Short mmCIF file of C-alpha atoms and ligand atoms in Angstrom, two decimals:
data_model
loop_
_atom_site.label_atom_id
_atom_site.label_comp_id
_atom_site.label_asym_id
_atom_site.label_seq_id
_atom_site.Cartn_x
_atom_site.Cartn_y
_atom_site.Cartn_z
CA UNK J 1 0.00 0.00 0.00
CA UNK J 2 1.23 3.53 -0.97
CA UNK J 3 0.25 6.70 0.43
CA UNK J 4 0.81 9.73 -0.74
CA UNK J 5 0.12 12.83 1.93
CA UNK J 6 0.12 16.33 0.89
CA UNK J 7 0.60 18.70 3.53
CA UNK J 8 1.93 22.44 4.38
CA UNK J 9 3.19 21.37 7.12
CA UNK J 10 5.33 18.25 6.62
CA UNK J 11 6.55 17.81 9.75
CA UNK J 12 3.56 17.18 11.64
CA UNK J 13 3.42 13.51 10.05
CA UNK J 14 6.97 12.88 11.00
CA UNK J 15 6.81 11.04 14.04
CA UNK J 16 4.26 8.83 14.18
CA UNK J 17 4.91 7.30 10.81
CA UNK J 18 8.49 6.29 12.15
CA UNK J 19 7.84 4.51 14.89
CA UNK J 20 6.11 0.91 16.30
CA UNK J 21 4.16 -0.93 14.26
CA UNK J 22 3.95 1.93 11.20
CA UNK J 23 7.45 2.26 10.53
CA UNK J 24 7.80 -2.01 10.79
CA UNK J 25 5.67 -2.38 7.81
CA UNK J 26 7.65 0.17 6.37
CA UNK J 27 10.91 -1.86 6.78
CA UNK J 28 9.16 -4.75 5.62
CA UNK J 29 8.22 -2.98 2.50
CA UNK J 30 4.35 -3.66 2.91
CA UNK J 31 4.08 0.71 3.17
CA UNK J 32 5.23 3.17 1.40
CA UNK J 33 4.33 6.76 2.42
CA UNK J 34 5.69 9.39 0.57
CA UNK J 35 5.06 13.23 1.88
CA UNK J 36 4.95 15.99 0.09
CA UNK J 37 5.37 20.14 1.31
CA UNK J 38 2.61 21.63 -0.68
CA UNK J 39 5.09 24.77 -0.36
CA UNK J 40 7.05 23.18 -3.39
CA UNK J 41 4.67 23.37 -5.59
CA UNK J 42 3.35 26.85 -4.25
CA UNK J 43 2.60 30.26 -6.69
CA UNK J 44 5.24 32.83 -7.55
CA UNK J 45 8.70 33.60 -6.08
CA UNK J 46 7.01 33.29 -2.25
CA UNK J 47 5.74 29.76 -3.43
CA UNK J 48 2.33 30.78 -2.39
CA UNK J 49 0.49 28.45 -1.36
CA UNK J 50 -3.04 30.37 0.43
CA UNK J 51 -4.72 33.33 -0.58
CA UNK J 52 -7.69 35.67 1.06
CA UNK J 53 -11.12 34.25 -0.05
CA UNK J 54 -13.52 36.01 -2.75
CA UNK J 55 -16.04 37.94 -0.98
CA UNK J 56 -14.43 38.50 2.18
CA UNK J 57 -14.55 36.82 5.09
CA UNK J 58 -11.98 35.98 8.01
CA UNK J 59 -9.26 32.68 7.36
CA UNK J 60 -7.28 32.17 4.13
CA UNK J 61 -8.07 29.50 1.56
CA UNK J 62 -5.82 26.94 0.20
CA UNK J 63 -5.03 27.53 -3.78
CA UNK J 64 -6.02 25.53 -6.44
CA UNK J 65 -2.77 25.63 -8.41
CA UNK J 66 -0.34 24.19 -5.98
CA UNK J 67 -2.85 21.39 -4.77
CA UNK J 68 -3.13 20.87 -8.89
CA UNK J 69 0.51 20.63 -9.46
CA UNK J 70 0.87 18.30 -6.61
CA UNK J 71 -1.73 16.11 -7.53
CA UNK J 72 -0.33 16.27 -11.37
CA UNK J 73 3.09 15.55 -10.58
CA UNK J 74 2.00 12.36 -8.48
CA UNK J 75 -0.23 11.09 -11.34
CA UNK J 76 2.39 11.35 -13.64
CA UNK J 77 5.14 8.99 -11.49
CA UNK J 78 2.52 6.65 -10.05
CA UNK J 79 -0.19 6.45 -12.04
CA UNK J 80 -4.09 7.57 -11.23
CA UNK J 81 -5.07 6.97 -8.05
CA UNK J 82 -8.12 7.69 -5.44
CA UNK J 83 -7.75 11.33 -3.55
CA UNK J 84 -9.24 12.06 0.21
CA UNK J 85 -9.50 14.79 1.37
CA UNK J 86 -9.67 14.91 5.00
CA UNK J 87 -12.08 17.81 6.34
CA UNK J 88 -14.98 18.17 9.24
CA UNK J 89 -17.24 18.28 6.43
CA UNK J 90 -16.90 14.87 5.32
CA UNK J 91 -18.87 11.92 5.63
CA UNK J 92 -17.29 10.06 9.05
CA UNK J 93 -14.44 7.65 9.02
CA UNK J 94 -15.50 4.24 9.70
CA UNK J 95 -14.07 1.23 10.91
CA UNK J 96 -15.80 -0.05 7.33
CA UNK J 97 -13.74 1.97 5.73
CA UNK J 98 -10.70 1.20 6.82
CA UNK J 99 -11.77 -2.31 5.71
CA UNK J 100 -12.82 -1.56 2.43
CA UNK J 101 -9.67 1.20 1.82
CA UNK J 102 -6.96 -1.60 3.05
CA UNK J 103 -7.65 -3.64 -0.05
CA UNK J 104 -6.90 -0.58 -2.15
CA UNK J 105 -3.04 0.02 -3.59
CA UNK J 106 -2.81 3.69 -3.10
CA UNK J 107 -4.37 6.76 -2.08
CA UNK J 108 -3.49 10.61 -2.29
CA UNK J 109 -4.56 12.33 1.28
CA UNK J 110 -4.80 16.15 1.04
CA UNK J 111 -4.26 17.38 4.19
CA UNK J 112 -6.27 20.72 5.23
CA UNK J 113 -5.47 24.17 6.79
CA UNK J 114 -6.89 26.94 7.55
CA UNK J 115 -9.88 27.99 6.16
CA UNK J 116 -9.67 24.93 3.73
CA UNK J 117 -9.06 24.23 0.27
CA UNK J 118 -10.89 26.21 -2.47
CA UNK J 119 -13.89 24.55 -3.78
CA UNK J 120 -12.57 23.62 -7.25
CA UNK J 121 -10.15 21.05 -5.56
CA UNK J 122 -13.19 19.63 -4.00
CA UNK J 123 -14.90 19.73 -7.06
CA UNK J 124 -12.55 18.30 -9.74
CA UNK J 125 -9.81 17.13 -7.66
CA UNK J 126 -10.94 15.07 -4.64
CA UNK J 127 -12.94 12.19 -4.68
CA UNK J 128 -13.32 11.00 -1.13
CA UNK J 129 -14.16 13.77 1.69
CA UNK J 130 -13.34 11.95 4.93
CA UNK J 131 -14.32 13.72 8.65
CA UNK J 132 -12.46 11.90 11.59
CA UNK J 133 -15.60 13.19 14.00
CA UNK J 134 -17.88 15.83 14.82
CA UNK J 135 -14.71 18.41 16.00
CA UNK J 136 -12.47 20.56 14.24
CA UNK J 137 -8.72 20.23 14.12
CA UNK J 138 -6.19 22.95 13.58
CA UNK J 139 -4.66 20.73 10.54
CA UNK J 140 -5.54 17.39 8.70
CA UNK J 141 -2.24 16.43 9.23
CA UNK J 142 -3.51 13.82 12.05
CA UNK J 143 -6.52 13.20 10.69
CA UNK J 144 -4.47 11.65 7.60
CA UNK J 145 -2.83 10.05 10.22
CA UNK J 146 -5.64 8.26 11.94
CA UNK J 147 -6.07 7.05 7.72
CA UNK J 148 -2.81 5.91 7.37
CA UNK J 149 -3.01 3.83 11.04
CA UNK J 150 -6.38 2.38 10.76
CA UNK J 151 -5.55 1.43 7.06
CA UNK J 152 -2.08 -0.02 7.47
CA UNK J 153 -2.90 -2.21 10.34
CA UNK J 154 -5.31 -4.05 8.22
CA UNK J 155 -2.45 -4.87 5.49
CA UNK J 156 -1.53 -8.48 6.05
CA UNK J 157 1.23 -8.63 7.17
CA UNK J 158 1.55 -5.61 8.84
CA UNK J 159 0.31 -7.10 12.01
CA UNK J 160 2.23 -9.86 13.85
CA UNK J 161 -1.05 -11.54 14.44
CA UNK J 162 -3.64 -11.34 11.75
CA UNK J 163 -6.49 -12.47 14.42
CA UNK J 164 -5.29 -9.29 16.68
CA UNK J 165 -7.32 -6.99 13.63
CA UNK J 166 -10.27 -9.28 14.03
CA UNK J 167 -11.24 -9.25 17.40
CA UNK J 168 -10.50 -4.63 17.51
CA UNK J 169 -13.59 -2.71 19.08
CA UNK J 170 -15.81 -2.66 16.00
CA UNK J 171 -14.92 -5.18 13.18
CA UNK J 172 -18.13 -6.87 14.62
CA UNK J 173 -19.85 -3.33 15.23
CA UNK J 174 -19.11 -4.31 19.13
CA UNK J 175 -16.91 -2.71 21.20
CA UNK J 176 -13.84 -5.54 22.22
CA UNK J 177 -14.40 -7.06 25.46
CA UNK J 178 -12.26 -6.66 28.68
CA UNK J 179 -8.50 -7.93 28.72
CA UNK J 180 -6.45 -9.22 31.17
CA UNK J 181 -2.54 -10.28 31.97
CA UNK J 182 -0.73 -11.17 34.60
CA UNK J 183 -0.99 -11.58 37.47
CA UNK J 184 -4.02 -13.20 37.99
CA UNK J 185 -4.24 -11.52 41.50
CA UNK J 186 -3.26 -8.05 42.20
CA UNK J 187 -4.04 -5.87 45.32
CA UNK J 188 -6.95 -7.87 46.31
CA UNK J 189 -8.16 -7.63 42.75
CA UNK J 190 -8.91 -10.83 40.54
CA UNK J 191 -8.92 -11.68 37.01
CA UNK J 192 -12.60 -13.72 36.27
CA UNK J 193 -11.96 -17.44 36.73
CA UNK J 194 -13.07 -18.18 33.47
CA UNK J 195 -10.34 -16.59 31.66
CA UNK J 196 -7.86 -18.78 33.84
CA UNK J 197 -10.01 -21.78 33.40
CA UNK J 198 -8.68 -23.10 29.87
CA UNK J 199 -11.98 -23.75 28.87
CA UNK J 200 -11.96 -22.14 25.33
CA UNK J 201 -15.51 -22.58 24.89
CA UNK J 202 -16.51 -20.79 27.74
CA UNK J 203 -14.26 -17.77 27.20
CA UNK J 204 -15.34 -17.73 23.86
CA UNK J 205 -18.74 -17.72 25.42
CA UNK J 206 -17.87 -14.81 27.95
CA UNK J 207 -15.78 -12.59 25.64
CA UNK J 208 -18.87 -12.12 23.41
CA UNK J 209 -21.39 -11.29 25.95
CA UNK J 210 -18.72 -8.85 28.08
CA UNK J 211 -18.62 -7.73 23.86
CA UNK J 212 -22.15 -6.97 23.82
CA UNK J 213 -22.55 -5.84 27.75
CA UNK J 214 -19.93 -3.13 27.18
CA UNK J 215 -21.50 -2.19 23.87
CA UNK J 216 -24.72 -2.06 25.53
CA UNK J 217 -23.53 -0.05 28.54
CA UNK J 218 -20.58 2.60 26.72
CA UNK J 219 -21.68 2.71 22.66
CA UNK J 220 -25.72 1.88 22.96
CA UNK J 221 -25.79 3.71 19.61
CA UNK J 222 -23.88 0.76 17.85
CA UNK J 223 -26.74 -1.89 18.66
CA UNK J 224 -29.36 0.40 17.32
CA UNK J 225 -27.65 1.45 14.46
N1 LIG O 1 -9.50 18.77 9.58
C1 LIG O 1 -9.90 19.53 10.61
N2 LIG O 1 -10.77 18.87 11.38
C2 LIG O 1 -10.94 17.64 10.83
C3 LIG O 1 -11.72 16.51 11.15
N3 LIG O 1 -12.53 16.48 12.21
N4 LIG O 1 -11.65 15.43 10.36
C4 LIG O 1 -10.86 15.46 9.27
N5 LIG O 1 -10.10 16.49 8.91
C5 LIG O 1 -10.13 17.59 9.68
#
């Protein structure tokens, strides 16, 4: 899987795509992420990148012109691809989507600022518009990075174990139930018996109605849906 992330501020993704389990599948060659300053394909001698927006109005607005030269230039090496644009006006990220978007072999993420990006990006450019949740961020820079983590850990591979995926809070639209480790007994406080039983039927049996229970209790929304 390739990603491509488009930013004006480049070092925001730095860190946490170099580190644990994102910067292993990079080793292993299962990602490749490949950033790009928006500032090098700005307007002019200032490389330009914003501009004041038609008929007034407080924030700047991200150009068309750089975002198009970007996009161009990445095209033209690798080939079309799919391009999200991460905003609070998109439709919200899904564990779904992470699903479906894992099986995909590369993606262009534009990553926000300020006021936004002018409309003709959204319009011609952009085919996915992607919200992380109902709040507002100062950049997309770690919105594209909640993309790039929820994606990547669905790669195969990418994981140590593949079943580890499987049983995360919502690939069943439950939340995951409680886990434990040792020791079993700690301050007067006991892991269930079951778990230390070795009865794999029975904790199969438990894990999925603790599953539901703390569905029920924290996400009631998910049962209804
Ligand atoms: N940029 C700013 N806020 C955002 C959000 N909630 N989701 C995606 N991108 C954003």
């Amino acid at each position: 899987m390739v990603f491509h992330i488009i930013s004006a501020v480049p070092a925001l993704l730095d860190s946490p795509l170099s580190h644990s389990i994102l910067q292993r599948a990079r080793n292993k060659g299962l990602l490749d992420i490949h950033i790009y300053d928006l500032h090098d394909y700005g307007v002019g001698k200032q490389q330009q990148i914003d501009d004041y927006q038609f008929g007034g109005g407080a924030g700047m607005v991200m150009m068309v012109e750089p975002l198009y030269k970007c996009i161009e230039t990445i095209f033209s090496k690798f080939g079309k691809m799919k391009v999200i644009y991460v905003t609070p006006d998109g439709k919200t990220f899904k564990q779904a989507h992470a699903n479906e978007w894992s099986m995909e072999e590369s993606f262009i993420i534009i990553c926000g600022h300020y006021k936004g990006v002018d409309q003709r990006v959204r319009d011609h450019l952009v085919d996915i518009e992607v919200s992380i949740g109902d709040f507002v961020l100062s950049g997309g820079e770690l919105a594209a990075l909640v993309l790039v983590d929820s994606i990547s850990r669905l790669i195969p591979g990418v994981l140590n174990d593949a079943s580890s995926a499987l049983t995360d809070s919502f690939q069943d639209d439950l939340l995951a139930p409680p886990v434990y480790t040792r020791p079993a007994k700690f301050n007067g406080w006991n892991v269930p018996d079951v778990l230390l039983s070795g009865h794999d039927a029975n904790i199969r049996d438990w894990r999925e109605r603790k599953a539901l229970e703390t569905t029920q209790n924290k996400r009631p929304d998910l049962i209804n849906e």
